[in-house]
mmCIF file of C-alpha atoms in Angstrom:
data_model
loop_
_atom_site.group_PDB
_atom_site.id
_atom_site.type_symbol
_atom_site.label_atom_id
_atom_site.label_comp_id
_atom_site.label_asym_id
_atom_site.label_seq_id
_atom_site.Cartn_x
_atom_site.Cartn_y
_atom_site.Cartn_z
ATOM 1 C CA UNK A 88 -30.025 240.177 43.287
ATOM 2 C CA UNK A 89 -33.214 240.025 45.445
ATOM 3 C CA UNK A 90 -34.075 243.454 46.644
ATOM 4 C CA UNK A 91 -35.788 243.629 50.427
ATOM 5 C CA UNK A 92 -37.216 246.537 50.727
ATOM 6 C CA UNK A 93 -37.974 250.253 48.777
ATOM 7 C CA UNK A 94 -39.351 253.307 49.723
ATOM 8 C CA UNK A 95 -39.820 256.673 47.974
ATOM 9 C CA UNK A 96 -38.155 259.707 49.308
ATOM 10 C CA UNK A 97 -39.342 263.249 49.545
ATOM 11 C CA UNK A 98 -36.718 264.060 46.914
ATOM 12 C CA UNK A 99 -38.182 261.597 44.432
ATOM 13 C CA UNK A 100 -35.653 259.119 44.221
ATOM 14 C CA UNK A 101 -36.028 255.488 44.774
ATOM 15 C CA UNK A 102 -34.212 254.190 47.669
ATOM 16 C CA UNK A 103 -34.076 249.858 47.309
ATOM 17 C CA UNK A 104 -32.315 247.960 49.833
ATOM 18 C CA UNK A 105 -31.252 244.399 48.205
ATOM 19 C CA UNK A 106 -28.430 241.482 48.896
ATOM 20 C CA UNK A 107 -26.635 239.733 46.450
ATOM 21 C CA UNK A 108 -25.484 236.843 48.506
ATOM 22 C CA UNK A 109 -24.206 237.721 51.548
ATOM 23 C CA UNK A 110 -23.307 241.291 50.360
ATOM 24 C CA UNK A 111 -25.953 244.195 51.436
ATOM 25 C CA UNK A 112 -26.399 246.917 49.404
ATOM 26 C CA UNK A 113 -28.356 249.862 48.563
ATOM 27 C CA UNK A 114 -29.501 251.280 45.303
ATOM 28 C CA UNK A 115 -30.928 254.771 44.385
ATOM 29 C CA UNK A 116 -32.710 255.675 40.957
ATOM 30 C CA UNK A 117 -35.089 258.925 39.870
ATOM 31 C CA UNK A 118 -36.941 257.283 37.342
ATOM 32 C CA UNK A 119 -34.874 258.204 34.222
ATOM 33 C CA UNK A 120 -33.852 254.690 32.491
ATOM 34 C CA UNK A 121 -31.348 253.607 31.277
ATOM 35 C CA UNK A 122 -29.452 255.340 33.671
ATOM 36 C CA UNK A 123 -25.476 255.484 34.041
ATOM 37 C CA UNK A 124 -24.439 254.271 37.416
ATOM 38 C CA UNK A 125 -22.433 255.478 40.028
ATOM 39 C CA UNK A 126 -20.607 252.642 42.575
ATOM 40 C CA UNK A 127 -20.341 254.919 45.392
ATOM 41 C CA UNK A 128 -18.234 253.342 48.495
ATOM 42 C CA UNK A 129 -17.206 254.595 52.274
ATOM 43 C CA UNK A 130 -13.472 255.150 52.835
ATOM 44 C CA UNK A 131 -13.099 252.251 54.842
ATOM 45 C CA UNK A 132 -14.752 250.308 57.911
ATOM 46 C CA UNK A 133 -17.688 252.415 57.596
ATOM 47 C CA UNK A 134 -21.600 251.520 56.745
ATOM 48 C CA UNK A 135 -23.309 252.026 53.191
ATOM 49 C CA UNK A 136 -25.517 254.326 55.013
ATOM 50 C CA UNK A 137 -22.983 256.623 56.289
ATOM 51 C CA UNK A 138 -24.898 259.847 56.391
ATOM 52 C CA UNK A 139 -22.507 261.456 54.402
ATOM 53 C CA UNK A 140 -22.173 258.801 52.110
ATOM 54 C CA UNK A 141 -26.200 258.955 51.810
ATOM 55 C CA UNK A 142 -26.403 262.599 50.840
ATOM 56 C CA UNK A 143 -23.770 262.402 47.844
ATOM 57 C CA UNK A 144 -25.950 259.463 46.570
ATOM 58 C CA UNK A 145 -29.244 261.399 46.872
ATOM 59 C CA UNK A 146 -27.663 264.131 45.389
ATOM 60 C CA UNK A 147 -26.230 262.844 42.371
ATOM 61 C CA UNK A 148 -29.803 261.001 42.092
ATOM 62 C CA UNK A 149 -32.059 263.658 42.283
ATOM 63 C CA UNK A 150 -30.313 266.375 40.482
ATOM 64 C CA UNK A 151 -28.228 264.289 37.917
ATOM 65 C CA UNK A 152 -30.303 261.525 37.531
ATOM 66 C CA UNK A 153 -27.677 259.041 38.228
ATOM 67 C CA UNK A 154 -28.472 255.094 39.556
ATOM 68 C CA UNK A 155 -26.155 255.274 42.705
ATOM 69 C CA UNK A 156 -25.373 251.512 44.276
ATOM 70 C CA UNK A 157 -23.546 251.213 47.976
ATOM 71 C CA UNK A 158 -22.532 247.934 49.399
ATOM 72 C CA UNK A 159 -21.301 247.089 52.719
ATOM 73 C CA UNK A 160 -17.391 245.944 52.093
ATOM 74 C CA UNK A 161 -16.387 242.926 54.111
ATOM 75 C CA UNK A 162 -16.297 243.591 58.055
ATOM 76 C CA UNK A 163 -17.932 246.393 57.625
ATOM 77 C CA UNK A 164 -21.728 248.085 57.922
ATOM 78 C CA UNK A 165 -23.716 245.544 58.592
ATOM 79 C CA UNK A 166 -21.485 242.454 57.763
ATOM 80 C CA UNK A 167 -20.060 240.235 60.776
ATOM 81 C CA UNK A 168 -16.184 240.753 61.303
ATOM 82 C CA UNK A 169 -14.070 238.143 61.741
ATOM 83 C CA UNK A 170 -11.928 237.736 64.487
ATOM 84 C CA UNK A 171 -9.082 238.719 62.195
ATOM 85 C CA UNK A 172 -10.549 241.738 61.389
ATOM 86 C CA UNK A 173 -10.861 242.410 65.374
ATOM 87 C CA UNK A 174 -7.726 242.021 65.920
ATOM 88 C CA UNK A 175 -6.237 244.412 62.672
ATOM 89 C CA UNK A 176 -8.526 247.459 64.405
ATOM 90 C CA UNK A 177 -7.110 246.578 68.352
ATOM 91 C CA UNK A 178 -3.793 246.583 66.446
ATOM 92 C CA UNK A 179 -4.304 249.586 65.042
ATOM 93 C CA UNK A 180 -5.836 251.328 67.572
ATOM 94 C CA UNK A 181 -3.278 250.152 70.205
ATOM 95 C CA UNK A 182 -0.231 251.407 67.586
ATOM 96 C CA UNK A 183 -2.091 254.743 67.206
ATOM 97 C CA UNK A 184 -2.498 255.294 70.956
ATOM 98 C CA UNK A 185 1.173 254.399 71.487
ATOM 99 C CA UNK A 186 2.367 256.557 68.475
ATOM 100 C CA UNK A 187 3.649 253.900 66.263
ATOM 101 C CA UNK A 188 3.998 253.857 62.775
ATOM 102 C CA UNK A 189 0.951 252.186 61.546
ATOM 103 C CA UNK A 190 1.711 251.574 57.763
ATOM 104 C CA UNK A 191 2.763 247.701 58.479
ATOM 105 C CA UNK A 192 -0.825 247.153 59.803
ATOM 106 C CA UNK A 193 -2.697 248.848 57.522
ATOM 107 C CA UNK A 194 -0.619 247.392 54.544
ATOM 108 C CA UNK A 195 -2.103 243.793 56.440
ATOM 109 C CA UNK A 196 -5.298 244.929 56.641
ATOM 110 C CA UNK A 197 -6.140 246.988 53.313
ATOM 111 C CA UNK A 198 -4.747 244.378 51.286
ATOM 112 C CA UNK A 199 -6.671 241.559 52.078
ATOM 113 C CA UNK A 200 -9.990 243.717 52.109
ATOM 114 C CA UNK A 201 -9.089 245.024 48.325
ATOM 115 C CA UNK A 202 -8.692 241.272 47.384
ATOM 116 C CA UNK A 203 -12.339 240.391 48.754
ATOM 117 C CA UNK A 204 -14.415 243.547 48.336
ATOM 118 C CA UNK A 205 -13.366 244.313 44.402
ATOM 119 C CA UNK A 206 -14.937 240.873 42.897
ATOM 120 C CA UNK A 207 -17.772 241.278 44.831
ATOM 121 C CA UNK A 208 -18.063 245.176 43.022
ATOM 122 C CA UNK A 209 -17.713 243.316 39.980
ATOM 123 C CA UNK A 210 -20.516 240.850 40.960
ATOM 124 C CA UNK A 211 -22.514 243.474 41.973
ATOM 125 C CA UNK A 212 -21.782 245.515 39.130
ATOM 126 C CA UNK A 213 -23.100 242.108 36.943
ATOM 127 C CA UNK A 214 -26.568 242.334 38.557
ATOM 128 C CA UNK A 215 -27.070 246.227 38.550
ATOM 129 C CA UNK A 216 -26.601 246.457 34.655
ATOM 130 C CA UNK A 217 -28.665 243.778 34.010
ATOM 131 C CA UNK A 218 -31.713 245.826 35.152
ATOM 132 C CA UNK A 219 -33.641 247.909 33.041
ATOM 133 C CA UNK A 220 -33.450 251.140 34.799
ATOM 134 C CA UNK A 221 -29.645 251.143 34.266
ATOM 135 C CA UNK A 222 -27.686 251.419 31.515
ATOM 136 C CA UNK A 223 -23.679 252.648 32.175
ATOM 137 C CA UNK A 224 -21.467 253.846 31.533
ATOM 138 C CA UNK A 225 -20.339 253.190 35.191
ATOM 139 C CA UNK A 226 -18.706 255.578 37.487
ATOM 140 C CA UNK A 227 -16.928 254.710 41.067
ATOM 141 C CA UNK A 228 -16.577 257.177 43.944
ATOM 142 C CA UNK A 229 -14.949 256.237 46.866
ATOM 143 C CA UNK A 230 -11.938 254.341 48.566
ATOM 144 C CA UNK A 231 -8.872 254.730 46.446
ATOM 145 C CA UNK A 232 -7.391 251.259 47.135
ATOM 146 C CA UNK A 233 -10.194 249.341 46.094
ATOM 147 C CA UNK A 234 -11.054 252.060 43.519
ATOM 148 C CA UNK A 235 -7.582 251.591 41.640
ATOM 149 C CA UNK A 236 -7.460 247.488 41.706
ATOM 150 C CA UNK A 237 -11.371 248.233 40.404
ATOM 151 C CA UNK A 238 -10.737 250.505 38.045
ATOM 152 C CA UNK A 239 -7.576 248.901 36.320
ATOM 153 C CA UNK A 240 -9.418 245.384 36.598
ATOM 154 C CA UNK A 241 -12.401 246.480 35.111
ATOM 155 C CA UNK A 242 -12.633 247.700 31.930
ATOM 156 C CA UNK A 243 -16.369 248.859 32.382
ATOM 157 C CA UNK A 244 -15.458 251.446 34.938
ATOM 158 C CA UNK A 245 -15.078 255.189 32.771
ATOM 159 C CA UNK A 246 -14.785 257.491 35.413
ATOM 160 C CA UNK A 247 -13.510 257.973 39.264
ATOM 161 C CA UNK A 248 -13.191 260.109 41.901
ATOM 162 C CA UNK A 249 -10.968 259.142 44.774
ATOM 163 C CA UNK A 250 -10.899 259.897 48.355
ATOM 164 C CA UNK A 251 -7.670 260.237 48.624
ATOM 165 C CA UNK A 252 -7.051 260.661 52.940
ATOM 166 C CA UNK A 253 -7.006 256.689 53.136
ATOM 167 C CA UNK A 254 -3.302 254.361 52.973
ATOM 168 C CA UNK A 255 -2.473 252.827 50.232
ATOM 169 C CA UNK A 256 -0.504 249.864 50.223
ATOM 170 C CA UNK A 257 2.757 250.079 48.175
ATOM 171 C CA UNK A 258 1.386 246.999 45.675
ATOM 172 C CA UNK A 259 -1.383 249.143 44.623
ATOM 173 C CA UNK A 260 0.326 251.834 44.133
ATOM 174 C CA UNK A 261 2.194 250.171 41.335
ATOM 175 C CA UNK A 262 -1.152 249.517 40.391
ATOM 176 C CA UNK A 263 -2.146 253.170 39.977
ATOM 177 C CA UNK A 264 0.341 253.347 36.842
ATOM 178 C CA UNK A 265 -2.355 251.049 34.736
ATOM 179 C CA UNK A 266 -5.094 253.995 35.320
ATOM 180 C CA UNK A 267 -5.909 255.307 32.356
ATOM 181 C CA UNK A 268 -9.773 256.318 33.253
ATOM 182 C CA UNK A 269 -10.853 259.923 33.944
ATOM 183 C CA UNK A 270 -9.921 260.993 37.461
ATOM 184 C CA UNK A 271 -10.571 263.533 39.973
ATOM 185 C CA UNK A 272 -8.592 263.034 42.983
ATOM 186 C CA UNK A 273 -9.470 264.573 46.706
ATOM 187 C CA UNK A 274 -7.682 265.113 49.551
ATOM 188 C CA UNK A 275 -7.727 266.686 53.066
ATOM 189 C CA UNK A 276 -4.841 269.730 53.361
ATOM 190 C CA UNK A 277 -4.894 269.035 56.843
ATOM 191 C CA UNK A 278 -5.628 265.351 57.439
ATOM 192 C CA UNK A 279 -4.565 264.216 60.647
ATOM 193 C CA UNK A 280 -4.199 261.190 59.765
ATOM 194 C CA UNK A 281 -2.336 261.067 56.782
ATOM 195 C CA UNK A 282 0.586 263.378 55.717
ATOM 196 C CA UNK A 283 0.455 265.512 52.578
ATOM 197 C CA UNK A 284 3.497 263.816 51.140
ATOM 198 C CA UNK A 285 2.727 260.429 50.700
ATOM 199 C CA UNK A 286 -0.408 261.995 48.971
ATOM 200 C CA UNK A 287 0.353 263.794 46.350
ATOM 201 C CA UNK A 288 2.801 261.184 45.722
ATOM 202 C CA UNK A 289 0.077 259.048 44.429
ATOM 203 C CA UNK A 290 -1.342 261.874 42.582
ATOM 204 C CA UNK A 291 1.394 261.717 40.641
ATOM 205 C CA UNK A 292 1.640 257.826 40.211
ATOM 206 C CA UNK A 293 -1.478 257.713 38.404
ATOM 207 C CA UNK A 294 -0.789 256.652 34.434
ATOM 208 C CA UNK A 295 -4.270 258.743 33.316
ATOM 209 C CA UNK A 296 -3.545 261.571 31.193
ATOM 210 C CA UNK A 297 -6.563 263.181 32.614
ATOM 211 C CA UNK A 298 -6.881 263.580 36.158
ATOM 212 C CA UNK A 299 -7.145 266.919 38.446
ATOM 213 C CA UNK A 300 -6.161 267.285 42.489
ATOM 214 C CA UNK A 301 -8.557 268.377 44.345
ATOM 215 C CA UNK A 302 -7.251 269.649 47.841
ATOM 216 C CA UNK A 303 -9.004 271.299 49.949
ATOM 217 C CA UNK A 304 -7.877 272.961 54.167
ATOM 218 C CA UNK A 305 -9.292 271.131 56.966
ATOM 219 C CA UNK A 306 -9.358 267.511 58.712
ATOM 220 C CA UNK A 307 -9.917 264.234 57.673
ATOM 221 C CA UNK A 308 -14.010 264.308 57.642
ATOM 222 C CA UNK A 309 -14.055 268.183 56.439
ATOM 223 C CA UNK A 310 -14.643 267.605 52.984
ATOM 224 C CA UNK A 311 -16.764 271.335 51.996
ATOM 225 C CA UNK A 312 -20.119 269.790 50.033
ATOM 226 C CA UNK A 313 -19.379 272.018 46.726
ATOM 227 C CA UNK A 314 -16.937 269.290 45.776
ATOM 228 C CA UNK A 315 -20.320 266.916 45.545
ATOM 229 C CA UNK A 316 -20.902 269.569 42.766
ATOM 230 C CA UNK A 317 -17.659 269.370 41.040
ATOM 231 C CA UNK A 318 -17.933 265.533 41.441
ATOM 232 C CA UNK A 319 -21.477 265.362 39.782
ATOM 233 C CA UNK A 320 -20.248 268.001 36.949
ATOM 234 C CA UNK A 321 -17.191 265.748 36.328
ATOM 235 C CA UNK A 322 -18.918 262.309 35.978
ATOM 236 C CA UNK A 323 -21.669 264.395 34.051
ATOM 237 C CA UNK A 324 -18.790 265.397 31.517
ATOM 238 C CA UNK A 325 -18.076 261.354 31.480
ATOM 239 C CA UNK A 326 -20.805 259.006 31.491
ATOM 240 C CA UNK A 327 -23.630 261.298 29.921
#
């Protein structure tokens, strides 16, 4: 892990940019070692500095004194795309124009990027606990379909929260039967991209005998910030 560039912010926390290999990431820390760490991922196609993304990590920094690591999953942020990846999102946007179902592309496209963005987690996840400033346990936060093949893969993984208003292909959700980690699960009432049923269907689907919906009205990106709260209270409850 070589790390590029730091800088402290007027919250306190330690924001390091660093690439391990080709991946880019970003890590946050307040100063309190050993740390447990949070893996903290966009829902897909999105960069590690997604503003939103950003203020979660800051958050659970600062106030929790969590180490919080984004990286940029492949094709995304500020890794090149391939033309295969082009041609998944002209798909995809062309099918959602025309009012197609879009679960054959998606299936095409998530699966592929689950099989390629969760070793390089556990890569990642390699370098970060070998520093001194973190310790684990280790949390993730993020994409569901790379957070289940993660989580059931990975045995150092205690605790997740899922965003749940992104498809998941069908092979993963046999997948989510193997959860057995801590789980709080979120989702969009009004999504309009996803329906409710499909869902709550995975809800359901997930083997942990702890694990709490989360549903709140509103679209896709309306996500209310008190759930940052119940998030950072939850992985408080799990990896302090």
């Amino acid at each position: 892990m070589h790390f590029t560039s730091e800088q402290r912010l007027d919250d306190g926390v330690l924001e390091r940019d660093f690439s391990l290999g080709e991946v880019p990431g970003v890590l946050w820390t307040s100063g309190s070692a050993p740390a447990p760490l949070i893996l903290i991922g966009h829902p897909g196609g999105f960069h590690k500095r997604l503003p939103r993304l950003v203020a979660r990590a800051r958050h659970y920094c600062a106030q929790y004194g969590f180490a919080v690591a984004a990286i940029d999953a492949p094709g995304c942020g500020d890794r090149p795309r391939s033309a295969v990846d082009e041609q998944y999102r002209a798909d995809l946007r062309r099918a959602a124009q025309a009012g197609e179902p879009l679960d054959e592309i998606l299936d095409a496209m998530i699966v592929p990027l689950v099989e390629r963005a969760v070793p390089e987690w556990r890569t990642t996840l390699d370098a970060l606990l070998a520093l001194p400033e973190i310790g684990g346990p280790v949390g993730y936060e993020g994409m569901v379909a790379i957070g289940i093949r993660l989580a059931v893969l990975d045995p150092r993984v205690s605790a997740a929260v899922f965003f749940g208003q992104t498809f998941v292909p069908d092979s993963l959700r046999e997948d989510a039967r193997r959860i057995t980690v801590p789980l709080q699960f979120l989702m969009q009432w009004d999504d309009e991209g996803m329906e409710r049923q499909p869902v709550l269907d995975l809800f359901d689907t997930f083997g942990t005998k702890e694990k709490t919906l989360h549903a709140n009205l509103g679209g896709h990106a309306g996500t209310p910030w008190f759930e940052v709260e119940d998030a950072a209270r939850f992985f408080s409850r799990h990896l302090n």
